[in-house]
Structure formats: C-alpha cells, structure tokens
Amino acid sequence: MIAQLSLVAVTVTATWYLLLAAMLFAIGVVGVMVRRNPLILFMCIELMLNAVNLTFVALARKIGDVGGQSTVFFVMVVAAAEVVVGLGIIVAILRRKPNATTDDLAGLKG
Amino acid sequence: MELFVFIVAGAMVLGGAAGVVLRSHPVHAALSLVLTLFGVAVLFVAQEANFLAAVQVIVYAGAIVVLFLFVIMLLGVDKADDLQVEPFKIQRPAAVAVGAGLLSMLALAILVARDARTPSVTPSTAVAAALDGSHDSNVRAIARDVFSDHVLAFELTSVLLVIAVVATVMLARKPRKGDTA
C-alpha cells in the first residue's frame, strides 16, 4: 500500500520522455552503423525520426505551445514521402542486384 | 498512473528498437518496428497529443510498415541476414562506442537543461484558449495552428507528396525499349 502510494506520487516529467527519446535515437544510430541490409537501415532511420517526434511532443507539453505538435505532423508527412521514394530506390537496386548489401551500393556514386 | 503507462510504453519502445537492430530476419525487424511505433503512440496519448497518436498509428503502423513488408515480400528478400559476417573488424565496437557516447552527451545535455527556466513562449490566443478547453481541443488547436500560421508549409507539403508519387512511379517502372535512360 505504501509502495503504491509512493509510486503514484512520482510524476513523469518531460525529462523522462527526453531521456527515453535519446535512448531510442542512440539505438537507431547504432543500427544504421551496424546493419548492412538497406531495408533495415531504413527502419533504423524511422526509429530516429520517431525519437525526434517524441522530443517535440514532450517539449510542446512542457512549454504549453501546440506548435511542437504541428511540427511533428509535418515531420510525419515528410517521413512518409521519404519512405516512398527510398523504397522505390531500394526496389530498383534490388531488382538489378538481388540481396545487395550496403557494400554493394558503392556503384551509386556513378 | 502515468508512471505505469510510461514504464510499459517505454519498455515497448526500447524492446522494439532493440529488435529492429538485433533480429536477423527483415520481417521480424519490421514487426519489431510496429511494436516501437505503437509504444510511441501510447506515449503521445500520455502527453495529451491525441491527434498525433491517431496519425502515428494510421500513417506509420498502417502505411509505412505495410509498405516495408510489401517490399520485403515482393522482392523475396525475406531471407535471414548472416549477422556473423563483419566486413570491418572494428565496425561494431566502434558503432556501439559512438552510440554510447552520443547517448551520454544527450543525457548530460537533458539533465543540465532540466532546471533551466522554461522559455517564456506566448502561444497565440486561439491556441491558448484551445489548450485549456475540452477533450477534443487537441485536434482543434493543431488545426488552428496548421491552417493559420503554417498554411504555406501545409500547401508545400501537398506539392511534396505529388512529387514523391510521380518520382516513385518513375523509379519503379520497368524501362521500355524506346527509352534512352
């Protein structure tokens, strides 16, 4: 009972959300540097975008301005467009070279 | 109450993210990504960003992950990667070191800035009125902000989407015989 009361008393501040977002961003960075499958690299970029969105929302609530939330809205639209174009490029590459890894993409520099 | 939501959703987010990085099979990685995206949506709800939570589920989990799975299935690249292959011996330790360094710098900055004075932003009166209003005020506040202050950016977004669609069609179609490119 006492433990429950003390847990309820803890308030989750914006700092907690910011730390969680930092962890998520760091995991995404490590994934981009470690993995070699282009599709999974793309998923790790999505992880980093989500970490930044979480930061925007946490600070929007802390400051009390809804502008951060509308920024997240635009980030989501741009992320959707980015995924569409990026997957189009990946489809074109993988159709030409099945099972290409990032090492095989050196040919992209022309 | 918010503490429990934060812990559960945070575990979902971090577990899913670790799954994306560590699972060798692309389909498993995509499903771990769904877990992370749902966790972020729950955290949005916990911070009273209801509209963004709905958009997160619809756009990210609904559209983007389905697109990923579609590409994985369509191209038949759903074979597990061999995670033992490591072209550069130093790559993984270096990547983990860079990630840990980045995380510690970010955490330090966040903790230093925690006690800083909140900047005195004065929200526009309509937004301020909507923020302390009723339950559906979140959608209304975002709509006021997007369609008044950021209406030019909103219109440019539609242009961006059209460009993306046209570019993808150009990229994905097979070249015909007469084409020079």
Coordinates of C-alpha atoms in Angstrom, one line a residue:
Chain A
M1 CA 0.0 0.0 0.0
I2 CA 2.7 2.4 1.0
A3 CA 4.8 1.4 -2.1
Q4 CA 1.7 2.0 -4.3
L5 CA 1.2 5.5 -2.8
S6 CA 4.8 6.4 -3.3
L7 CA 4.7 5.2 -6.9
V8 CA 1.6 7.2 -7.6
A9 CA 3.2 10.3 -6.2
V10 CA 6.0 10.1 -8.7
T11 CA 5.2 12.4 -11.6
V12 CA 6.6 11.7 -15.1
T13 CA 8.3 14.9 -16.2
A14 CA 9.4 15.9 -19.7
T15 CA 12.9 14.9 -18.7
W16 CA 11.9 11.3 -18.6
Y17 CA 10.4 11.4 -22.1
L18 CA 13.5 13.3 -23.4
L19 CA 15.8 10.6 -21.9
L20 CA 13.7 7.8 -23.5
A21 CA 13.9 9.6 -26.8
A22 CA 17.7 9.9 -26.5
M23 CA 17.9 6.2 -25.9
L24 CA 15.7 5.5 -28.9
F25 CA 17.8 7.8 -31.1
A26 CA 21.0 6.2 -30.0
I27 CA 19.7 2.7 -30.8
G28 CA 18.8 4.0 -34.2
V29 CA 22.2 5.4 -34.8
V30 CA 23.9 2.1 -33.8
G31 CA 21.6 0.2 -36.1
V32 CA 22.4 2.4 -39.1
M33 CA 26.1 1.9 -38.4
V34 CA 25.9 -1.8 -37.8
R35 CA 23.4 -3.3 -40.1
R36 CA 24.1 -4.0 -43.8
N37 CA 20.6 -4.7 -45.2
P38 CA 19.3 -1.4 -46.8
L39 CA 15.8 -2.1 -45.7
I40 CA 16.8 -2.4 -42.1
L41 CA 18.9 0.7 -42.4
F42 CA 15.7 2.4 -43.4
M43 CA 13.8 1.1 -40.4
C44 CA 16.6 2.4 -38.2
I45 CA 16.2 5.9 -39.8
E46 CA 12.5 5.6 -38.9
L47 CA 13.5 4.9 -35.3
M48 CA 15.5 8.1 -35.2
L49 CA 12.6 10.1 -36.7
N50 CA 10.3 8.7 -34.0
A51 CA 12.7 9.7 -31.3
V52 CA 12.8 13.3 -32.6
N53 CA 9.0 13.3 -32.7
L54 CA 8.8 12.2 -29.1
T55 CA 11.1 15.0 -28.2
F56 CA 9.0 17.6 -30.0
V57 CA 5.8 16.4 -28.2
A58 CA 7.4 16.3 -24.8
L59 CA 8.7 19.9 -25.2
A60 CA 5.4 21.0 -26.6
R61 CA 3.7 19.9 -23.5
K62 CA 6.4 21.4 -21.2
I63 CA 6.2 24.8 -22.9
G64 CA 2.5 24.7 -23.4
D65 CA 2.6 25.6 -27.1
V66 CA 0.9 23.4 -29.7
G67 CA 3.5 24.4 -32.3
G68 CA 5.6 21.4 -31.5
Q69 CA 2.7 19.1 -32.3
S70 CA 2.1 20.6 -35.6
T71 CA 5.8 20.3 -36.4
V72 CA 5.5 16.6 -35.7
F73 CA 2.6 16.5 -38.1
F74 CA 4.8 17.9 -40.9
V75 CA 7.7 15.5 -39.9
M76 CA 5.3 12.6 -40.3
V77 CA 4.3 13.7 -43.8
V78 CA 7.8 14.2 -44.9
A79 CA 8.8 10.8 -43.4
A80 CA 6.0 9.2 -45.4
A81 CA 7.2 10.8 -48.6
E82 CA 10.8 9.9 -47.8
V83 CA 9.9 6.2 -47.2
V84 CA 8.0 6.1 -50.6
V85 CA 10.9 7.5 -52.5
G86 CA 13.5 5.5 -50.6
L87 CA 11.7 2.2 -51.0
G88 CA 11.4 3.0 -54.7
I89 CA 15.1 3.4 -55.0
I90 CA 15.7 0.2 -53.0
V91 CA 13.3 -1.7 -55.2
A92 CA 15.2 -0.5 -58.3
I93 CA 18.5 -1.5 -56.8
L94 CA 17.4 -4.9 -55.5
R95 CA 15.7 -5.8 -58.8
R96 CA 19.0 -5.2 -60.6
K97 CA 21.1 -6.9 -57.8
P98 CA 19.3 -9.3 -55.6
N99 CA 20.5 -9.4 -52.0
A100 CA 22.5 -6.3 -52.3
T101 CA 24.0 -5.0 -49.1
T102 CA 25.3 -1.6 -48.4
D103 CA 28.8 -2.6 -49.5
D104 CA 27.3 -3.2 -53.0
L105 CA 25.9 0.3 -53.2
A106 CA 29.3 1.9 -53.9
G107 CA 28.3 1.8 -57.5
L108 CA 25.7 4.5 -56.8
K109 CA 28.4 7.2 -56.8
G110 CA 28.5 7.0 -60.6
Chain B
M1 CA -0.9 6.1 -13.3
E2 CA 1.2 8.0 -15.8
L3 CA 4.2 6.3 -14.4
F4 CA 2.9 2.8 -15.2
V5 CA 1.9 3.9 -18.7
F6 CA 5.4 5.4 -19.2
I7 CA 7.2 2.3 -18.0
V8 CA 5.1 -0.1 -20.1
A9 CA 5.2 2.0 -23.2
G10 CA 8.9 2.8 -22.7
A11 CA 9.7 -1.0 -22.5
M12 CA 7.7 -1.5 -25.7
V13 CA 9.7 1.3 -27.4
L14 CA 13.1 0.2 -26.3
G15 CA 12.4 -3.5 -26.8
G16 CA 11.0 -3.0 -30.3
A17 CA 14.0 -0.8 -31.2
A18 CA 16.4 -3.4 -30.0
G19 CA 14.5 -6.0 -32.0
V20 CA 14.9 -3.9 -35.2
V21 CA 18.6 -3.7 -34.7
L22 CA 19.2 -7.3 -33.5
R23 CA 16.8 -9.5 -35.4
S24 CA 18.4 -11.0 -38.4
H25 CA 15.2 -11.6 -40.4
P26 CA 13.8 -8.5 -42.1
V27 CA 10.2 -9.5 -41.4
H28 CA 10.9 -9.8 -37.7
A29 CA 12.6 -6.5 -37.7
A30 CA 9.6 -4.9 -39.4
L31 CA 7.3 -6.4 -36.8
S32 CA 9.6 -5.1 -34.0
L33 CA 9.3 -1.7 -35.6
V34 CA 5.5 -1.9 -35.3
L35 CA 6.0 -2.5 -31.5
T36 CA 8.1 0.6 -31.2
L37 CA 5.6 2.7 -33.2
F38 CA 2.7 1.6 -31.0
G39 CA 4.8 2.4 -27.9
V40 CA 5.4 5.9 -29.3
A41 CA 1.7 6.3 -30.0
V42 CA 0.9 5.3 -26.4
L43 CA 3.4 7.9 -25.2
F44 CA 1.8 10.5 -27.4
V45 CA -1.6 9.8 -25.7
A46 CA 0.1 10.0 -22.3
Q47 CA 1.2 13.5 -23.3
E48 CA -2.2 14.6 -24.5
A49 CA -1.3 14.6 -28.2
N50 CA -4.3 12.5 -29.2
F51 CA -4.4 13.6 -32.8
L52 CA -0.7 12.7 -33.3
A53 CA -1.3 9.3 -31.7
A54 CA -4.0 8.5 -34.2
V55 CA -1.9 9.7 -37.1
Q56 CA 1.1 7.7 -35.8
V57 CA -1.0 4.5 -35.8
I58 CA -2.6 5.2 -39.2
V59 CA 0.4 6.5 -41.1
Y60 CA 3.4 4.7 -39.5
A61 CA 2.0 1.4 -38.4
G62 CA -0.7 1.3 -41.1
A63 CA 1.0 2.6 -44.1
I64 CA 4.8 2.7 -43.7
V65 CA 5.3 -0.7 -42.1
V66 CA 2.9 -2.3 -44.6
L67 CA 5.0 -0.7 -47.4
F68 CA 8.1 -2.2 -45.8
L69 CA 6.5 -5.6 -45.6
F70 CA 5.3 -5.3 -49.1
V71 CA 8.7 -4.6 -50.5
I72 CA 10.2 -7.4 -48.4
M73 CA 7.7 -9.9 -49.7
L74 CA 7.6 -8.6 -53.2
L75 CA 11.3 -8.8 -53.8
G76 CA 11.7 -12.1 -52.0
V77 CA 14.5 -10.7 -49.8
D78 CA 12.9 -12.4 -46.7
K79 CA 15.9 -14.5 -46.0
A80 CA 17.7 -14.0 -42.7
D81 CA 20.9 -12.0 -42.9
D82 CA 24.0 -13.7 -41.6
L83 CA 24.9 -11.5 -38.7
Q84 CA 28.2 -13.2 -38.3
V85 CA 29.6 -11.5 -41.4
E86 CA 31.5 -8.5 -40.3
P87 CA 33.5 -6.8 -43.1
F88 CA 35.4 -4.5 -40.9
K89 CA 36.6 -5.9 -37.6
I90 CA 36.4 -2.6 -35.7
Q91 CA 32.9 -1.7 -37.0
R92 CA 30.6 -3.0 -34.3
P93 CA 32.7 -1.9 -31.3
A94 CA 33.1 1.5 -32.9
A95 CA 29.4 1.8 -33.6
V96 CA 28.5 0.8 -30.0
A97 CA 31.1 3.3 -28.7
V98 CA 29.7 6.1 -30.9
G99 CA 26.1 5.3 -29.8
A100 CA 27.1 5.2 -26.1
G101 CA 28.9 8.5 -26.5
L102 CA 26.0 10.1 -28.2
L103 CA 23.6 8.9 -25.6
S104 CA 25.7 10.1 -22.7
M105 CA 26.1 13.5 -24.3
L106 CA 22.4 13.8 -25.0
A107 CA 21.6 12.7 -21.4
L108 CA 24.0 15.1 -20.0
A109 CA 22.5 18.0 -22.0
I110 CA 19.0 17.0 -21.0
L111 CA 19.9 16.7 -17.3
V112 CA 21.8 20.0 -17.4
A113 CA 18.9 21.8 -19.1
R114 CA 16.3 20.2 -16.7
D115 CA 16.4 23.0 -14.2
A116 CA 16.7 25.7 -16.8
R117 CA 14.0 28.3 -16.9
T118 CA 11.2 27.4 -19.3
P119 CA 11.3 29.9 -22.2
S120 CA 8.5 32.3 -22.0
V121 CA 6.7 31.4 -25.2
T122 CA 3.4 33.2 -25.6
P123 CA 1.1 31.0 -27.6
S124 CA -1.3 32.7 -29.8
T125 CA -4.6 33.4 -28.0
A126 CA -6.6 30.9 -30.0
V127 CA -4.1 28.1 -29.2
A128 CA -4.0 29.1 -25.6
A129 CA -7.8 29.1 -25.4
A130 CA -8.0 25.7 -27.0
L131 CA -5.3 24.2 -24.8
D132 CA -7.3 24.5 -21.6
G133 CA -10.6 23.7 -23.3
S134 CA -12.5 20.4 -23.5
H135 CA -11.3 17.0 -24.6
D136 CA -11.4 17.5 -28.4
S137 CA -9.4 20.7 -28.1
N138 CA -6.2 18.9 -29.2
V139 CA -7.4 18.5 -32.8
R140 CA -8.8 22.0 -32.8
A141 CA -5.6 23.5 -31.5
I142 CA -3.5 21.7 -34.1
A143 CA -5.9 22.7 -36.9
R144 CA -5.8 26.3 -35.9
D145 CA -2.0 26.2 -35.8
V146 CA -1.6 24.3 -39.1
F147 CA -4.2 26.2 -41.1
S148 CA -3.3 29.7 -39.9
D149 CA 0.3 30.0 -39.0
H150 CA 1.7 27.2 -41.2
V151 CA -0.7 27.2 -44.1
L152 CA 2.1 27.8 -46.6
A153 CA 4.0 24.9 -45.3
F154 CA 0.9 22.8 -45.5
E155 CA 0.3 23.6 -49.1
L156 CA 4.0 22.9 -49.9
T157 CA 3.5 19.5 -48.2
S158 CA 0.9 18.6 -50.8
V159 CA 3.3 19.6 -53.6
L160 CA 6.0 17.3 -51.9
L161 CA 3.6 14.4 -51.8
V162 CA 2.7 14.8 -55.5
I163 CA 6.4 14.9 -56.4
A164 CA 7.1 11.8 -54.3
V165 CA 4.3 9.9 -56.0
V166 CA 5.5 10.8 -59.5
A167 CA 9.1 10.1 -58.6
T168 CA 8.3 6.7 -57.3
V169 CA 6.3 5.8 -60.4
M170 CA 9.3 6.8 -62.5
L171 CA 11.7 4.8 -60.3
A172 CA 9.7 1.7 -60.1
R173 CA 8.5 1.1 -63.6
K174 CA 10.5 -1.0 -66.0
P175 CA 12.1 1.0 -68.8
R176 CA 10.5 0.5 -72.1
K177 CA 12.5 -0.3 -75.3
G178 CA 12.5 3.2 -76.8
D179 CA 13.7 4.9 -73.6
T180 CA 17.1 6.3 -73.6
A181 CA 17.7 6.2 -69.9

